[in-house]
Short mmCIF file of C-alpha atoms and ligand atoms in Angstrom, two decimals:
data_model
loop_
_atom_site.label_atom_id
_atom_site.label_comp_id
_atom_site.label_asym_id
_atom_site.label_seq_id
_atom_site.Cartn_x
_atom_site.Cartn_y
_atom_site.Cartn_z
CA MET A 1 42.99 -105.11 208.42
CA GLN A 2 40.10 -103.35 206.64
CA ARG A 3 41.51 -101.65 203.58
CA THR A 4 38.76 -99.99 201.66
CA ALA A 5 40.06 -98.60 198.40
CA PHE A 6 36.97 -96.70 197.35
CA PHE A 7 37.57 -96.12 193.69
CA ILE A 8 40.11 -96.52 190.90
CA ASN A 9 41.16 -93.44 188.94
CA LYS A 10 43.09 -94.05 185.68
CA GLY A 11 44.25 -97.39 187.01
CA VAL A 12 45.41 -95.95 190.36
CA VAL A 13 43.68 -97.22 193.48
CA MET A 14 42.43 -94.18 195.41
CA ASN A 15 41.94 -94.07 199.16
CA LYS A 16 39.74 -91.97 201.38
CA LEU A 17 40.82 -89.62 204.15
CA LEU A 18 37.69 -88.82 206.14
CA HIS A 19 37.64 -85.55 208.09
CA ILE A 20 34.93 -85.43 210.74
CA CYS A 21 34.65 -81.76 211.61
CA SER A 22 32.68 -80.83 214.74
CA SER A 23 33.14 -77.09 215.25
CA PRO A 24 30.17 -75.05 213.98
CA ARG A 25 32.38 -71.99 213.41
CA GLY A 26 33.34 -72.66 209.79
CA GLU A 27 36.05 -70.28 208.56
CA ARG A 28 36.59 -68.89 212.06
CA SER A 29 37.20 -72.31 213.65
CA TYR A 30 40.78 -72.96 214.67
CA SER A 31 40.30 -76.73 215.02
CA ARG A 32 39.14 -76.72 211.41
CA ARG A 33 42.06 -74.58 210.28
CA LEU A 34 44.58 -76.82 212.02
CA ALA A 35 42.91 -79.86 210.47
CA ASP A 36 43.13 -78.21 207.03
CA ILE A 37 46.85 -77.51 207.52
CA PHE A 38 47.43 -81.14 208.48
CA ILE A 39 45.30 -82.53 205.65
CA HIS A 40 46.74 -80.30 202.90
CA SER A 41 50.23 -81.23 203.98
CA TYR A 42 49.27 -84.92 204.08
CA LEU A 43 47.71 -84.84 200.61
CA ARG A 44 50.76 -83.18 199.06
CA ASN A 45 52.79 -86.26 199.96
CA HIS A 46 50.08 -88.87 199.47
CA PRO A 47 48.53 -88.28 196.05
CA THR A 48 46.42 -91.46 196.11
CA PHE A 49 44.34 -90.07 198.97
CA VAL A 50 41.16 -88.08 198.43
CA PRO A 51 39.63 -86.09 201.30
CA GLU A 52 35.99 -86.25 202.29
CA VAL A 53 34.75 -83.74 204.87
CA LEU A 54 31.82 -84.47 207.12
CA ASP A 55 30.84 -81.04 208.42
CA LEU A 56 28.57 -82.27 211.20
CA TRP A 57 26.76 -78.93 211.61
CA LYS A 58 25.87 -78.71 207.94
CA MET A 59 24.75 -82.31 207.57
CA ASP A 60 21.27 -83.59 208.13
CA LEU A 61 22.17 -85.88 211.03
CA PRO A 62 19.18 -88.00 212.04
CA GLU A 63 18.03 -87.91 215.66
CA PHE A 64 18.91 -91.13 217.42
CA ASP A 65 15.41 -91.19 218.89
CA CYS A 66 12.87 -93.72 220.18
CA VAL A 67 12.46 -95.45 216.80
CA ALA A 68 16.23 -95.69 216.30
CA ALA A 69 16.88 -96.93 219.83
CA ASN A 70 14.10 -99.52 219.59
CA ALA A 71 15.43 -100.66 216.21
CA ARG A 72 18.78 -101.33 217.86
CA TYR A 73 17.07 -103.69 220.34
CA ASP A 74 14.57 -105.24 217.91
CA PHE A 75 17.25 -106.01 215.36
CA ARG A 76 18.25 -109.20 217.09
CA GLY A 77 14.81 -110.04 218.47
CA GLU A 78 11.36 -109.66 216.95
CA GLY A 79 12.57 -107.97 213.78
CA LEU A 80 12.04 -104.39 212.68
CA ASP A 81 8.72 -102.73 211.91
CA PRO A 82 8.58 -100.53 208.76
CA ASP A 83 9.50 -97.31 210.62
CA GLU A 84 12.41 -99.01 212.28
CA GLN A 85 13.56 -100.50 208.98
CA GLN A 86 13.64 -97.10 207.34
CA THR A 87 15.55 -95.57 210.28
CA TRP A 88 17.98 -98.48 210.39
CA ARG A 89 18.77 -98.20 206.68
CA ARG A 90 19.82 -94.59 207.36
CA VAL A 91 21.97 -95.68 210.29
CA GLU A 92 23.62 -98.26 208.02
CA ARG A 93 24.34 -95.63 205.38
CA PHE A 94 26.09 -93.40 207.92
CA PHE A 95 28.05 -96.36 209.24
CA LYS A 96 29.11 -97.47 205.73
CA GLN A 97 30.34 -93.98 204.90
CA PHE A 98 32.37 -93.98 208.12
CA ALA A 99 33.76 -97.51 207.73
CA SER A 100 34.75 -97.00 204.09
CA ALA A 101 37.53 -94.55 204.97
CA ASP A 102 41.17 -95.62 205.05
CA LYS A 103 42.35 -92.87 207.38
CA TYR A 104 40.54 -90.51 209.74
CA VAL A 105 40.89 -86.99 211.06
CA ILE A 106 38.53 -85.85 213.83
CA SER A 107 38.66 -82.15 214.67
CA ALA A 108 36.94 -80.95 217.82
CA PRO A 109 36.93 -77.93 220.10
CA MET A 110 36.41 -78.59 223.81
CA TRP A 111 32.87 -77.73 224.85
CA ASN A 112 32.13 -77.95 228.55
CA PHE A 113 35.04 -80.32 229.04
CA LEU A 114 33.87 -82.62 226.21
CA PHE A 115 33.16 -81.66 222.60
CA PRO A 116 30.15 -80.32 220.64
CA TYR A 117 27.04 -82.47 220.93
CA LYS A 118 26.83 -83.00 217.17
CA LEU A 119 29.90 -85.21 217.41
CA LYS A 120 28.26 -87.26 220.15
CA GLN A 121 25.12 -87.51 217.99
CA TYR A 122 27.23 -88.78 215.09
CA ILE A 123 28.91 -91.31 217.40
CA ASP A 124 25.49 -92.48 218.64
CA ILE A 125 24.37 -93.05 215.04
CA ILE A 126 27.34 -95.05 213.77
CA THR A 127 28.18 -97.03 216.91
CA GLN A 128 25.99 -100.10 216.60
CA PRO A 129 26.59 -103.76 217.46
CA GLY A 130 27.48 -105.68 214.32
CA MET A 131 28.81 -102.47 212.75
CA CYS A 132 31.47 -100.69 214.86
CA PHE A 133 31.75 -103.54 217.39
CA GLU A 134 30.49 -107.02 218.10
CA TYR A 135 29.83 -109.18 221.10
CA LEU A 136 31.85 -112.39 221.11
CA GLU A 137 30.57 -115.70 222.43
CA ASP A 138 32.71 -115.42 225.56
CA GLY A 139 30.93 -112.18 226.45
CA THR A 140 33.73 -109.84 225.49
CA VAL A 141 33.42 -107.04 222.98
CA GLN A 142 35.55 -106.65 219.88
CA GLY A 143 35.98 -103.43 217.93
CA LYS A 144 35.60 -103.81 214.17
CA ILE A 145 37.27 -100.67 212.83
CA THR A 146 40.80 -101.99 212.74
CA GLY A 147 44.09 -101.36 210.98
CA LYS A 148 43.52 -97.67 210.28
CA PRO A 149 45.03 -94.57 211.87
CA VAL A 150 43.13 -91.62 213.27
CA MET A 151 44.42 -88.11 213.97
CA LEU A 152 42.63 -86.13 216.69
CA ILE A 153 42.82 -82.36 216.29
CA LEU A 154 41.77 -80.80 219.57
CA THR A 155 41.46 -77.16 220.58
CA ARG A 156 40.51 -75.67 223.93
CA GLY A 157 40.23 -72.27 225.54
CA GLY A 158 42.04 -73.24 228.76
CA ILE A 159 44.95 -75.45 229.77
CA TYR A 160 44.33 -79.12 230.49
CA SER A 161 47.77 -80.67 230.07
CA ASP A 162 48.81 -79.89 233.67
CA GLU A 163 47.90 -82.02 236.71
CA ASN A 164 44.88 -79.86 237.68
CA GLY A 165 43.52 -79.77 234.16
CA LYS A 166 43.79 -83.48 233.33
CA ALA A 167 40.85 -84.48 235.52
CA PHE A 168 38.57 -82.22 233.45
CA ASP A 169 39.83 -83.27 230.04
CA PHE A 170 36.99 -85.54 228.95
CA GLN A 171 37.43 -84.33 225.36
CA ARG A 172 40.72 -86.20 224.86
CA GLN A 173 40.00 -89.04 227.30
CA TYR A 174 36.58 -89.85 225.85
CA LEU A 175 37.82 -89.93 222.26
CA TYR A 176 40.76 -92.21 223.11
CA SER A 177 38.52 -94.63 225.07
CA TYR A 178 35.76 -94.59 222.47
CA LEU A 179 38.10 -95.10 219.51
CA ARG A 180 39.90 -97.96 221.27
CA PHE A 181 36.52 -99.54 222.01
CA ILE A 182 35.59 -99.62 218.32
CA GLY A 183 38.96 -101.06 217.31
CA PHE A 184 41.44 -98.24 216.68
CA THR A 185 44.94 -98.80 218.02
CA ASP A 186 46.81 -96.11 216.07
CA ILE A 187 45.51 -92.88 217.64
CA ARG A 188 47.49 -89.66 217.22
CA GLU A 189 46.83 -86.11 218.33
CA LEU A 190 47.50 -82.44 217.72
CA VAL A 191 46.38 -80.24 220.58
CA ALA A 192 46.19 -76.45 220.65
CA GLU A 193 45.18 -75.32 224.12
CA GLY A 194 45.03 -71.98 225.87
CA GLN A 195 43.18 -70.47 222.91
CA ASP A 196 41.05 -68.13 225.03
CA ILE A 197 43.54 -67.03 227.73
CA ASN A 198 45.35 -64.26 225.89
CA GLU A 199 46.64 -63.70 222.36
CA GLU A 200 50.27 -64.37 223.28
CA ILE A 201 49.58 -67.83 224.72
CA ALA A 202 47.07 -68.63 221.98
CA GLU A 203 49.48 -67.67 219.20
CA LYS A 204 52.43 -69.54 220.74
CA ASN A 205 50.35 -72.73 221.05
CA ARG A 206 48.95 -72.34 217.53
CA GLN A 207 52.44 -71.99 216.08
CA GLN A 208 53.62 -75.08 217.92
CA ALA A 209 50.58 -77.10 216.82
CA GLU A 210 51.04 -76.03 213.19
CA GLU A 211 54.70 -77.04 213.18
CA GLU A 212 53.74 -80.40 214.67
CA ALA A 213 50.99 -80.76 212.04
CA LEU A 214 53.51 -80.49 209.19
CA VAL A 215 55.81 -83.09 210.75
CA SER A 216 53.05 -85.53 211.69
CA ALA A 217 51.51 -85.31 208.20
CA LEU A 218 54.66 -86.86 206.75
CA ASN A 219 54.27 -90.21 208.50
CA PHE A 220 50.53 -90.50 209.09
C1 FMN B 301 29.83 -73.68 224.02
C2 FMN B 301 31.31 -73.59 224.30
C3 FMN B 301 31.83 -74.28 225.39
C4 FMN B 301 33.19 -74.22 225.67
N1 FMN B 301 33.70 -74.94 226.72
C5 FMN B 301 35.02 -74.92 226.97
C6 FMN B 301 35.58 -75.68 228.05
O1 FMN B 301 34.91 -76.41 228.77
N2 FMN B 301 36.91 -75.59 228.27
C7 FMN B 301 37.73 -74.82 227.50
O2 FMN B 301 38.93 -74.78 227.74
N3 FMN B 301 37.24 -74.12 226.45
C8 FMN B 301 35.92 -74.15 226.17
N4 FMN B 301 35.42 -73.44 225.10
C9 FMN B 301 36.37 -72.69 224.25
C10 FMN B 301 36.77 -73.47 222.99
O3 FMN B 301 37.15 -74.80 223.29
C11 FMN B 301 37.97 -72.80 222.30
O4 FMN B 301 37.69 -71.45 222.03
C12 FMN B 301 38.36 -73.51 221.02
O5 FMN B 301 39.62 -73.03 220.60
C13 FMN B 301 37.34 -73.29 219.90
O6 FMN B 301 37.70 -74.07 218.77
P1 FMN B 301 37.07 -73.74 217.32
O7 FMN B 301 37.65 -72.40 216.93
O8 FMN B 301 37.54 -74.83 216.44
O9 FMN B 301 35.58 -73.71 217.45
C14 FMN B 301 34.06 -73.46 224.83
C15 FMN B 301 33.51 -72.77 223.73
C16 FMN B 301 32.16 -72.83 223.46
C17 FMN B 301 31.60 -72.07 222.27
#
């Protein structure tokens, strides 16, 4: 289990709750608001935790471009040229920031059945062999981010929890598969769907999600 107490304050070991926020809508984002409700409630009962927010649209996320992709291949072969070294050091910094958290919250609206591309960009940066996962000698892959819970906070305009909708719900399915791949086993969720159908449905689903947020914050 990777426990990564990140600093000690007056003799108390503090832990990090990392919120990866992927809606660009700031104050008007409901996924962000629901995440804030969950996190504030969590922190009230867990005073040794300190939040860190990664607002993916306000950060200077590097492109995972030709140099970065080649660095990933050259790492285990010829070695890195100076450009690749510089790019790889940045990748390592992003990975270390991610891996140093003790608990995770990922908030994401559905965008075209998935989520905003900044979240995929972030995933492409941190998900490197030897960092988030490793290849074992028998050819299998082992995730390295283990022993920590993650809460997914998902919003969508339509309804995807029924039989017709499920086939289009790559937002939830992708995140579960991806997180399992890199080692997570404790994956939880708060979903507010139907946000763009009409105000009555939206409000009913928001209320339900907010009640669930308060309960799930107690035992996260
Ligand atoms: C670019 C874009 C694409 C969207 N695609 C979908 C979609 O495929 N399915 C859906 O149900 N809602 C879709 N929506 C609606 C959002 O998922 C919904 O309004 C959500 O509640 C927004 O969350 P936020 O307030 O945190 O940004 C889309 C919204 C935008 C801006």
